[in-house]
Short mmCIF file of C-alpha atoms and ligand atoms in Angstrom, two decimals:
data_model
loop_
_atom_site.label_atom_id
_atom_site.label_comp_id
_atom_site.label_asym_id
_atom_site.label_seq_id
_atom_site.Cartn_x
_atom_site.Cartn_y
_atom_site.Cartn_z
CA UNK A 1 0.00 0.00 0.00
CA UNK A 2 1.49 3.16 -0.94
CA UNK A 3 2.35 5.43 2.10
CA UNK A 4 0.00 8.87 1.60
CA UNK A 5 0.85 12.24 2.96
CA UNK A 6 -1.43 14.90 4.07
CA UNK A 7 -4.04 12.99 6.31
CA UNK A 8 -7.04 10.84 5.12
CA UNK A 9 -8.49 13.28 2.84
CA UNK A 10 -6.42 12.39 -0.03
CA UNK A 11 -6.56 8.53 0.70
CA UNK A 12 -9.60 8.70 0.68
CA UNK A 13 -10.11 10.28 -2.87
CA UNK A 14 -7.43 8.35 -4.04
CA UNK A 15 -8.96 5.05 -3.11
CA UNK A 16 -12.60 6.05 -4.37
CA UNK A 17 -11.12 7.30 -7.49
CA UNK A 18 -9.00 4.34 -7.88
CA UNK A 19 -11.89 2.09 -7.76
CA UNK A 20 -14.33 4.17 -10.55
CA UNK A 21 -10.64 3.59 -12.52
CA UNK A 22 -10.13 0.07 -12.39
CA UNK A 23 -13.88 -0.53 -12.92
CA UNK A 24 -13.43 1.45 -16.12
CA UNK A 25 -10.48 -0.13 -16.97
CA UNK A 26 -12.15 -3.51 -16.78
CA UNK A 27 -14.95 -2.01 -18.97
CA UNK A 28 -12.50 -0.85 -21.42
CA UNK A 29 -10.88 -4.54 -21.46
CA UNK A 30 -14.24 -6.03 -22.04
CA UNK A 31 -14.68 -3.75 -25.32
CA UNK A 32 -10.87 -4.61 -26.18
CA UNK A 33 -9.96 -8.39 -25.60
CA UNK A 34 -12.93 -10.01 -28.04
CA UNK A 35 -11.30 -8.10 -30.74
CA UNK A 36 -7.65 -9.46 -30.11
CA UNK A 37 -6.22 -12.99 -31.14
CA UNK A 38 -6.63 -15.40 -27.93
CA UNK A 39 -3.22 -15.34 -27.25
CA UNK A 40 -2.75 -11.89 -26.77
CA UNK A 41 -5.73 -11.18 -24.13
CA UNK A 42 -3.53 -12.47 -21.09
CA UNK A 43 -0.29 -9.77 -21.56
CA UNK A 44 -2.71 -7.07 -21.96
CA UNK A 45 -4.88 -8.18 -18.95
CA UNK A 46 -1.91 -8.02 -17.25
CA UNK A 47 -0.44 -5.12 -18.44
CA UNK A 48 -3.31 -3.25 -17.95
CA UNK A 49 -4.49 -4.84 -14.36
CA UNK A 50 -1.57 -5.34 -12.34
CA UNK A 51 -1.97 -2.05 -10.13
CA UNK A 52 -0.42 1.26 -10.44
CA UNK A 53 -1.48 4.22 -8.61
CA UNK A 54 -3.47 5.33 -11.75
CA UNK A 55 -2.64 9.12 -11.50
CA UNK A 56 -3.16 9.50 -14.81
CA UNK A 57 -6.78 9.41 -14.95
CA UNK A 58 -7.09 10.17 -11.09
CA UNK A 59 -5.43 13.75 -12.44
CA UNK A 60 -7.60 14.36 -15.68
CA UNK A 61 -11.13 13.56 -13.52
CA UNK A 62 -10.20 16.06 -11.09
CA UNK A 63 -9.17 18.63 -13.78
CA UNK A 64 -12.94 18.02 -15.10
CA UNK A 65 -14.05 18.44 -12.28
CA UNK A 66 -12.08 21.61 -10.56
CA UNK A 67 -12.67 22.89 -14.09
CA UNK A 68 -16.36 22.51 -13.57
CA UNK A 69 -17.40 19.64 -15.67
CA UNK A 70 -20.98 17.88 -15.01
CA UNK A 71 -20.57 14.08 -15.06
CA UNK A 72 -23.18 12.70 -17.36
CA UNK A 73 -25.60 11.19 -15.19
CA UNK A 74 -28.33 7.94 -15.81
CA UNK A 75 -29.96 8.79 -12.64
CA UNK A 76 -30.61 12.14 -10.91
CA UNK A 77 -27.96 14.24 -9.21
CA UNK A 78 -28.12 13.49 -5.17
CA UNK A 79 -29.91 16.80 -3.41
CA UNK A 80 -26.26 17.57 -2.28
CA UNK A 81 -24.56 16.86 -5.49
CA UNK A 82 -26.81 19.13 -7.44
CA UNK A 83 -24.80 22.46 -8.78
CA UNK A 84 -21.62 21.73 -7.05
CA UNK A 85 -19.78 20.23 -10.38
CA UNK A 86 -19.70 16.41 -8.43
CA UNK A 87 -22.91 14.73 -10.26
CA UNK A 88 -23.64 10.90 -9.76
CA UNK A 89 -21.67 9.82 -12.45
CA UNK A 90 -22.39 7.09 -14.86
CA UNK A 91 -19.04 5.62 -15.14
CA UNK A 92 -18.14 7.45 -18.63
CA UNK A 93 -16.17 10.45 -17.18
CA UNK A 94 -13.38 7.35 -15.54
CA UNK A 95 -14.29 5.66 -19.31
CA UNK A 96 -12.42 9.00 -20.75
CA UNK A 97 -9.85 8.82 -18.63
CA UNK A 98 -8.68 5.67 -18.42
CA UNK A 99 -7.46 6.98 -22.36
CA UNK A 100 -4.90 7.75 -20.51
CA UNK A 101 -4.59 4.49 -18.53
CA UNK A 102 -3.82 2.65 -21.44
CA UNK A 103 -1.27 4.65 -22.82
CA UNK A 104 0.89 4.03 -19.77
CA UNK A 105 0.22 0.59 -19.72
CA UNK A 106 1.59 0.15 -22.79
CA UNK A 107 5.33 2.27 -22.42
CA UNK A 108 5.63 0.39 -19.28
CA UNK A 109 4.94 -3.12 -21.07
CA UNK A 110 7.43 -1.61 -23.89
CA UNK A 111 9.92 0.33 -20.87
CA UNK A 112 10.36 -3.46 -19.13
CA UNK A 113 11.40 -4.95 -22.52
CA UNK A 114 14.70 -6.90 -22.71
CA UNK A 115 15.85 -4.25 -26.09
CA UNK A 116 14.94 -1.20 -23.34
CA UNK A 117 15.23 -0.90 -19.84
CA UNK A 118 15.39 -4.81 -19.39
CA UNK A 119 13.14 -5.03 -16.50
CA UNK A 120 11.73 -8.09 -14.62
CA UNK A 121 9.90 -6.86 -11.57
CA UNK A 122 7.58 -4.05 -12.08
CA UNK A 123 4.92 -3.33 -9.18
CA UNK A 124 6.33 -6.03 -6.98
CA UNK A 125 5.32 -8.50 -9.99
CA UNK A 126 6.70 -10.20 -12.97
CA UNK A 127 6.85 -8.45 -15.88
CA UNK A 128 4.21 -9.68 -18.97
CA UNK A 129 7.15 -10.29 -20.79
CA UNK A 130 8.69 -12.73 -18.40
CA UNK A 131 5.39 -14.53 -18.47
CA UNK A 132 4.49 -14.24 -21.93
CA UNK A 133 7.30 -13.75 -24.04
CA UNK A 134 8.90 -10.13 -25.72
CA UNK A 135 7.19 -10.76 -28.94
CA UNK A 136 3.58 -11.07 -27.30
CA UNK A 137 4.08 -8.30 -25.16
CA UNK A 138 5.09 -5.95 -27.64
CA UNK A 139 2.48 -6.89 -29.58
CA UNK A 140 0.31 -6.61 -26.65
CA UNK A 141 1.74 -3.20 -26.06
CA UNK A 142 1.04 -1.71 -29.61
CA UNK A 143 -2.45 -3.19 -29.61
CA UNK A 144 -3.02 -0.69 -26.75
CA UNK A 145 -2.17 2.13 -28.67
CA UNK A 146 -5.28 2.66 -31.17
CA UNK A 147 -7.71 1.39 -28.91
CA UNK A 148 -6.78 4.32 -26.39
CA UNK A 149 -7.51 6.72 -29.04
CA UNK A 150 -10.46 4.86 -30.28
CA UNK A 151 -11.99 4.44 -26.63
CA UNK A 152 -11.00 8.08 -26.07
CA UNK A 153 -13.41 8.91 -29.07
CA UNK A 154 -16.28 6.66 -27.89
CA UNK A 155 -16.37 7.79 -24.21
CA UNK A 156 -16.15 11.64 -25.29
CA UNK A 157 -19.20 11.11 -27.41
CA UNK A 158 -21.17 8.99 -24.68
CA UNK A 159 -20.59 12.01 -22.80
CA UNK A 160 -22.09 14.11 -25.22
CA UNK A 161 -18.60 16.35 -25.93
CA UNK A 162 -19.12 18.16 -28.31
CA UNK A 163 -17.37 17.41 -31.66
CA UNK A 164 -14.64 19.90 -32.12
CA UNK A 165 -13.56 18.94 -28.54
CA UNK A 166 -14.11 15.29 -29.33
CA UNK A 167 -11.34 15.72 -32.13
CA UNK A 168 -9.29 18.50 -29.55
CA UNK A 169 -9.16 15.75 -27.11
CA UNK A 170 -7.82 13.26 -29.40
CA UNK A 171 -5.10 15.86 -30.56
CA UNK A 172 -4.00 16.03 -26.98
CA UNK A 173 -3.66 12.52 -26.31
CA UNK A 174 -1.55 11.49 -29.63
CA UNK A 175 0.50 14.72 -29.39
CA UNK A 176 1.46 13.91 -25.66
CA UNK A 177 2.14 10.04 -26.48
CA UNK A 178 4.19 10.43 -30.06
CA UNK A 179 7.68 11.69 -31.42
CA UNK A 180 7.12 15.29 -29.54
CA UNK A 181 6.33 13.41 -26.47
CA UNK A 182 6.57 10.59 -24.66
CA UNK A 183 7.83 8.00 -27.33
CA UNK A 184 10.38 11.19 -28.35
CA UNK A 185 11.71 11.25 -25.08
CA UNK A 186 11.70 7.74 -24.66
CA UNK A 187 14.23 7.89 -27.52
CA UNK A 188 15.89 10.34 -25.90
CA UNK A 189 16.38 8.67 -22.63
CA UNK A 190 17.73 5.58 -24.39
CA UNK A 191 20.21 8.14 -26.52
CA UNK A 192 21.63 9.41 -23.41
CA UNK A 193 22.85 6.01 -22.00
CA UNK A 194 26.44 6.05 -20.59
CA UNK A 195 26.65 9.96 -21.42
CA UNK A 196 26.14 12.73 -18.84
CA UNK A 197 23.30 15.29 -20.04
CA UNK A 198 23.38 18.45 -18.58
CA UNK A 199 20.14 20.39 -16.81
CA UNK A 200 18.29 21.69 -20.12
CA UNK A 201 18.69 18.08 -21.79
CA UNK A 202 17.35 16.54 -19.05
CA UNK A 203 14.50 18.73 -18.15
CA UNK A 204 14.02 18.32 -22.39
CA UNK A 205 13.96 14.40 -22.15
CA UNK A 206 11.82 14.19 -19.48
CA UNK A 207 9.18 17.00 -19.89
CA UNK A 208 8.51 14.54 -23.03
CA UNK A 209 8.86 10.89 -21.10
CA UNK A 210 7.05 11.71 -18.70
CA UNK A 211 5.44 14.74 -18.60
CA UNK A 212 3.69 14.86 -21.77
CA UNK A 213 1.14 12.39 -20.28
CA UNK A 214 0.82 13.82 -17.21
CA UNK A 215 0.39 17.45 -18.83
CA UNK A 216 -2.41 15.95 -21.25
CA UNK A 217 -3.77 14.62 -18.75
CA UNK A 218 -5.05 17.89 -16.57
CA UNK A 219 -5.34 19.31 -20.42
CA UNK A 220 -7.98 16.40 -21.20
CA UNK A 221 -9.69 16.63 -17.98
CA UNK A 222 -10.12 20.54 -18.69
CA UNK A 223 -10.94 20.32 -22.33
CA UNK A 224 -14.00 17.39 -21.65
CA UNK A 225 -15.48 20.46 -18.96
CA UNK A 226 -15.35 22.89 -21.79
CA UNK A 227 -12.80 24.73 -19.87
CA UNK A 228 -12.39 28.61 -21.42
CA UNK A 229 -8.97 29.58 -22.02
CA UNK A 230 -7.76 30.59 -18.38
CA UNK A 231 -8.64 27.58 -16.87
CA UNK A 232 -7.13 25.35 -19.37
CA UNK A 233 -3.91 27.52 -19.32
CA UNK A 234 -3.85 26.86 -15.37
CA UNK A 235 -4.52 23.07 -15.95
CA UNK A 236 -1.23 22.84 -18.63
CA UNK A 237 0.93 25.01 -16.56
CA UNK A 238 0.13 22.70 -13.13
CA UNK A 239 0.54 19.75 -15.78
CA UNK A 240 3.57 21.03 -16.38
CA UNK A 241 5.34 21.57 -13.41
CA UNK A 242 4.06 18.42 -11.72
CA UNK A 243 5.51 16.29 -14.29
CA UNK A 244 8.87 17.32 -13.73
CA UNK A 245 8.07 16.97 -10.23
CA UNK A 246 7.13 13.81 -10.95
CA UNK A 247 9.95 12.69 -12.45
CA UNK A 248 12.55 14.28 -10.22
CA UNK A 249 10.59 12.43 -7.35
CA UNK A 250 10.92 9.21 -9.37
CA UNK A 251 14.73 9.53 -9.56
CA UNK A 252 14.98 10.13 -5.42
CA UNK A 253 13.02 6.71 -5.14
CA UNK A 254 15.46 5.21 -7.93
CA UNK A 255 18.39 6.41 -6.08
CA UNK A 256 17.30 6.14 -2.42
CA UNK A 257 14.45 3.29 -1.86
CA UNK A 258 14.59 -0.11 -1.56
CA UNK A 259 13.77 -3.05 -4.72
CA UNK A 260 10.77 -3.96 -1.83
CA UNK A 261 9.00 -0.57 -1.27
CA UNK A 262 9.52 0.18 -5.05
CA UNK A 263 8.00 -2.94 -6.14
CA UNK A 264 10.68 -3.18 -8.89
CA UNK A 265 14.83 -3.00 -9.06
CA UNK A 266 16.54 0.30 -8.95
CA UNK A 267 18.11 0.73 -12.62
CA UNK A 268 19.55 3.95 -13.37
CA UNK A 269 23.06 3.57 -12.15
CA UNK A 270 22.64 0.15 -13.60
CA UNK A 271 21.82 1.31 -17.26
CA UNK A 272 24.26 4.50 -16.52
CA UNK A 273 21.41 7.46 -16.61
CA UNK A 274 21.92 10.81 -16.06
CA UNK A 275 19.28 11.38 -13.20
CA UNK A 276 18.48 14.49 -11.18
CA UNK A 277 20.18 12.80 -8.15
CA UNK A 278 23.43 12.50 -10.07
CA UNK A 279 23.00 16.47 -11.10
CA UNK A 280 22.41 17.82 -8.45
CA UNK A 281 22.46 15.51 -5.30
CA UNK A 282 19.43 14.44 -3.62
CA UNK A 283 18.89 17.51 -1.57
CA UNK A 284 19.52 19.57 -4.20
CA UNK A 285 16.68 17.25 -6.19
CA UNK A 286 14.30 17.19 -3.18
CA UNK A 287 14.53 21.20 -3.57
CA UNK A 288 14.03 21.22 -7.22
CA UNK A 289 11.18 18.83 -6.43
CA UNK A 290 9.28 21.20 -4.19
CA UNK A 291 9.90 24.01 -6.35
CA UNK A 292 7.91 22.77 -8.78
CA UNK A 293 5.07 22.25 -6.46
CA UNK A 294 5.13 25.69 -5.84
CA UNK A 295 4.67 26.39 -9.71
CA UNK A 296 2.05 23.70 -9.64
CA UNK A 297 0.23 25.48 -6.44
CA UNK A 298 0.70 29.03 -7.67
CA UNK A 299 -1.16 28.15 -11.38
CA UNK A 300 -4.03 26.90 -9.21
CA UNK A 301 -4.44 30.13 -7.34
CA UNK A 302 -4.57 32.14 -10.24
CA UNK A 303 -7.43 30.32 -12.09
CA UNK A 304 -11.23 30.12 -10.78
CA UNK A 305 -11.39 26.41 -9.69
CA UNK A 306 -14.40 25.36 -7.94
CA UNK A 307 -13.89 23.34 -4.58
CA UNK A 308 -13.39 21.02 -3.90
CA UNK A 309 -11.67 19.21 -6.53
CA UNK A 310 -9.17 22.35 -6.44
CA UNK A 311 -8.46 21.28 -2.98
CA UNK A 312 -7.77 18.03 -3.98
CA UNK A 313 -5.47 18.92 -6.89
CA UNK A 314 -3.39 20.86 -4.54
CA UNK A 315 -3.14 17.41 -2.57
CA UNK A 316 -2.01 15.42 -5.39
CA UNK A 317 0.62 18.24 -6.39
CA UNK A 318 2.22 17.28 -3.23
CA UNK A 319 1.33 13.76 -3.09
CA UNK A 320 3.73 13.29 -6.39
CA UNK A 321 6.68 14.63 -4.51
CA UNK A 322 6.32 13.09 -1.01
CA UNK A 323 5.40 9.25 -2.04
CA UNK A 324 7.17 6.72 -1.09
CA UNK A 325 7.25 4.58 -4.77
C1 GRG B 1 8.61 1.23 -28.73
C2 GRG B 1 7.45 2.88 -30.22
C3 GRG B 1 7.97 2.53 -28.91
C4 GRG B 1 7.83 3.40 -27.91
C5 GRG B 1 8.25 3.17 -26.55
C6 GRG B 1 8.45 2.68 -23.80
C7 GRG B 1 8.01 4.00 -24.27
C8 GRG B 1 7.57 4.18 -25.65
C9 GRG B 1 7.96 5.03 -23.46
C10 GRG B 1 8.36 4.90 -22.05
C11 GRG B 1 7.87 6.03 -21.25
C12 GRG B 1 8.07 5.78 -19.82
C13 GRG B 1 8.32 4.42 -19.32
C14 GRG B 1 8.01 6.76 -18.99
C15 GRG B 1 8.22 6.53 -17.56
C16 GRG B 1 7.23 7.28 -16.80
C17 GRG B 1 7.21 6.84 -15.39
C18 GRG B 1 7.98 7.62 -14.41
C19 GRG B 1 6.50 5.77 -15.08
C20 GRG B 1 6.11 5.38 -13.74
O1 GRG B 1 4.82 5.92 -13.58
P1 GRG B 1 3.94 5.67 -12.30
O2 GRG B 1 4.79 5.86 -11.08
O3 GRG B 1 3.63 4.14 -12.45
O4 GRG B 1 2.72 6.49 -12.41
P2 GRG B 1 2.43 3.28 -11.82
O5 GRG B 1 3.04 1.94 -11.54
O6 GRG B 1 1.94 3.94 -10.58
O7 GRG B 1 1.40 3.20 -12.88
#
């Protein structure tokens, strides 16, 4: 269970949310596996299933709704849910998101693969290509691809999006995850092997690995609410900086946690990475870390979020810096 700062609030969220998300992701896997070849439905159950903290789509639902986004509802909104943004949703707002969901899913599938980072232990479990072989996997992996987009498309219009953000929102989802994003940076990462980038490289590799996704992500969630211009700015510029921070975080854990709590093996010094540890120390990196927060925090008080999903985003800006894997 993943240790969570700032009191039982955020839990709390994080476990309802996480629920609606796997729920969805099951739904999504129903529409998926009939389609696929039998022997390809087991990696992508299990790349898909195996856990995760599923910040992704955790991110873009509150995004809808801090940006104030009305779930589509099948039955009536509870008295107290009525006009406060948090209808009684009918699943499809978590169908949207989990988009997202399946992007990651697949780079990790593709990230654990013997030609990339070589990984067998991912979540404190094997990795689908131990269990089902590199070519299945990778298959697996690039079957997940379309059908993001493709479920992105259907759950957008179930939601009754309207069109021109129906094809916005499917912009923002294959800009973050191609060359200009998070495949670019993945080739990026694998470029800078046994070198030693400096600052601007690095923030430039990983603003695409990783932070493409999670920027789209707030971007997506804003863009389904019908967000007007300064609200969607404040969602991309918290996007922003919480990816770095995200990834900064991610190299602290690398550097200082154990193979248990991380629920995989340590690798950068392994596959010689430049890291923000190894640039500038892991103080220094903590720093950097919270400084980004700050960015984060300060985009949310200059837009008009409604509460309390705001609240919550402010929670999760610095749940990504204090977690403990
Ligand atoms: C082969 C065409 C082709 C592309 C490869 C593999 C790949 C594309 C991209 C890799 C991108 C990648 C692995 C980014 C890492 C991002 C990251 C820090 C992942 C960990 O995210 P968490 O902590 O994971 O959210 P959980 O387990 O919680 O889901």
């Amino acid at each position: 269970m993943t240790t969570i700062p700032g009191g039982s609030g955020l839990a709390d969220t994080l476990t309802a949310e996480g629920r609606a998300v796997e729920a969805a992701l099951e739904r999504s896997l129903d529409a998926l596996l009939p389609l696929l070849p039998e022997g390809l439905r087991p990696p992508v159950r299990h790349g898909v299933l195996t856990g995760g903290k599923r910040l992704r789509p955790i991110l873009a639902v509150t995004a809808f709704r801090a940006c104030g986004g009305r779930e589509p509802t099948s039955i009536p909104d509870t008295p107290g849910g009525a006009g406060d943004g948090i209808g009684e949703g009918d699943g499809r707002l978590h169908d949207l998101a989990v988009s997202l969901e399946l992007i990651h899913a697949y780079s990790l599938m593709h990230d654990d693969l013997p030609c990339m980072d070589d990984a067998a232990l991912r979540r404190g479990r094997d990795t689908p290509h131990t269990l089902f072989g590199e070519g299945s996997t990778a298959t697996a992996g690039a079957a997940l691809i379309p059908a993001a987009g493709l479920y992105l498309l259907w759950s957008a219009r179930a939601m009754g999006v309207p069109e021109t953000d129906v094809r916005e929102l499917l912009r923002i989802l294959a800009r973050a995850a191609g060359g200009g994003g998070m495949v670019g940076g993945q080739a990026l990462d694998l470029e800078g092997e046994g070198r030693s980038l400096g600052r601007e490289e690095l923030d430039g590799l990983h603003r695409r690995k990783t932070g493409a996704l999670l920027e789209a992500s707030l971007e997506l969630g804003a863009v389904a609410a019908g967000a007007d211009a300064p609200l969607r700015t404040a969602m991309t510029r918290y996007g922003r900086a919480i990816g770095l921070a995200f990834q900064i975080a991610d190299d602290i854990l690398d550097a200082t946690a154990t193979r248990e709590v991380l629920g995989k093996a340590p690798s950068d010094a392994a596959l010689h990475k430049s890291t923000y540890v190894a640039l500038l120390g892991v103080e220094g990196a903590r720093a950097e870390a919270r400084s980004q927060v700050d960015l984060a925090l300060e985009a949310l008080q200059a837009a008009d979020l409604r509460l309390p999903a705001a609240s919550v985003l402010e929670e999760l800006a610095r749940f990504v810096v204090e977690r403990d894997r």
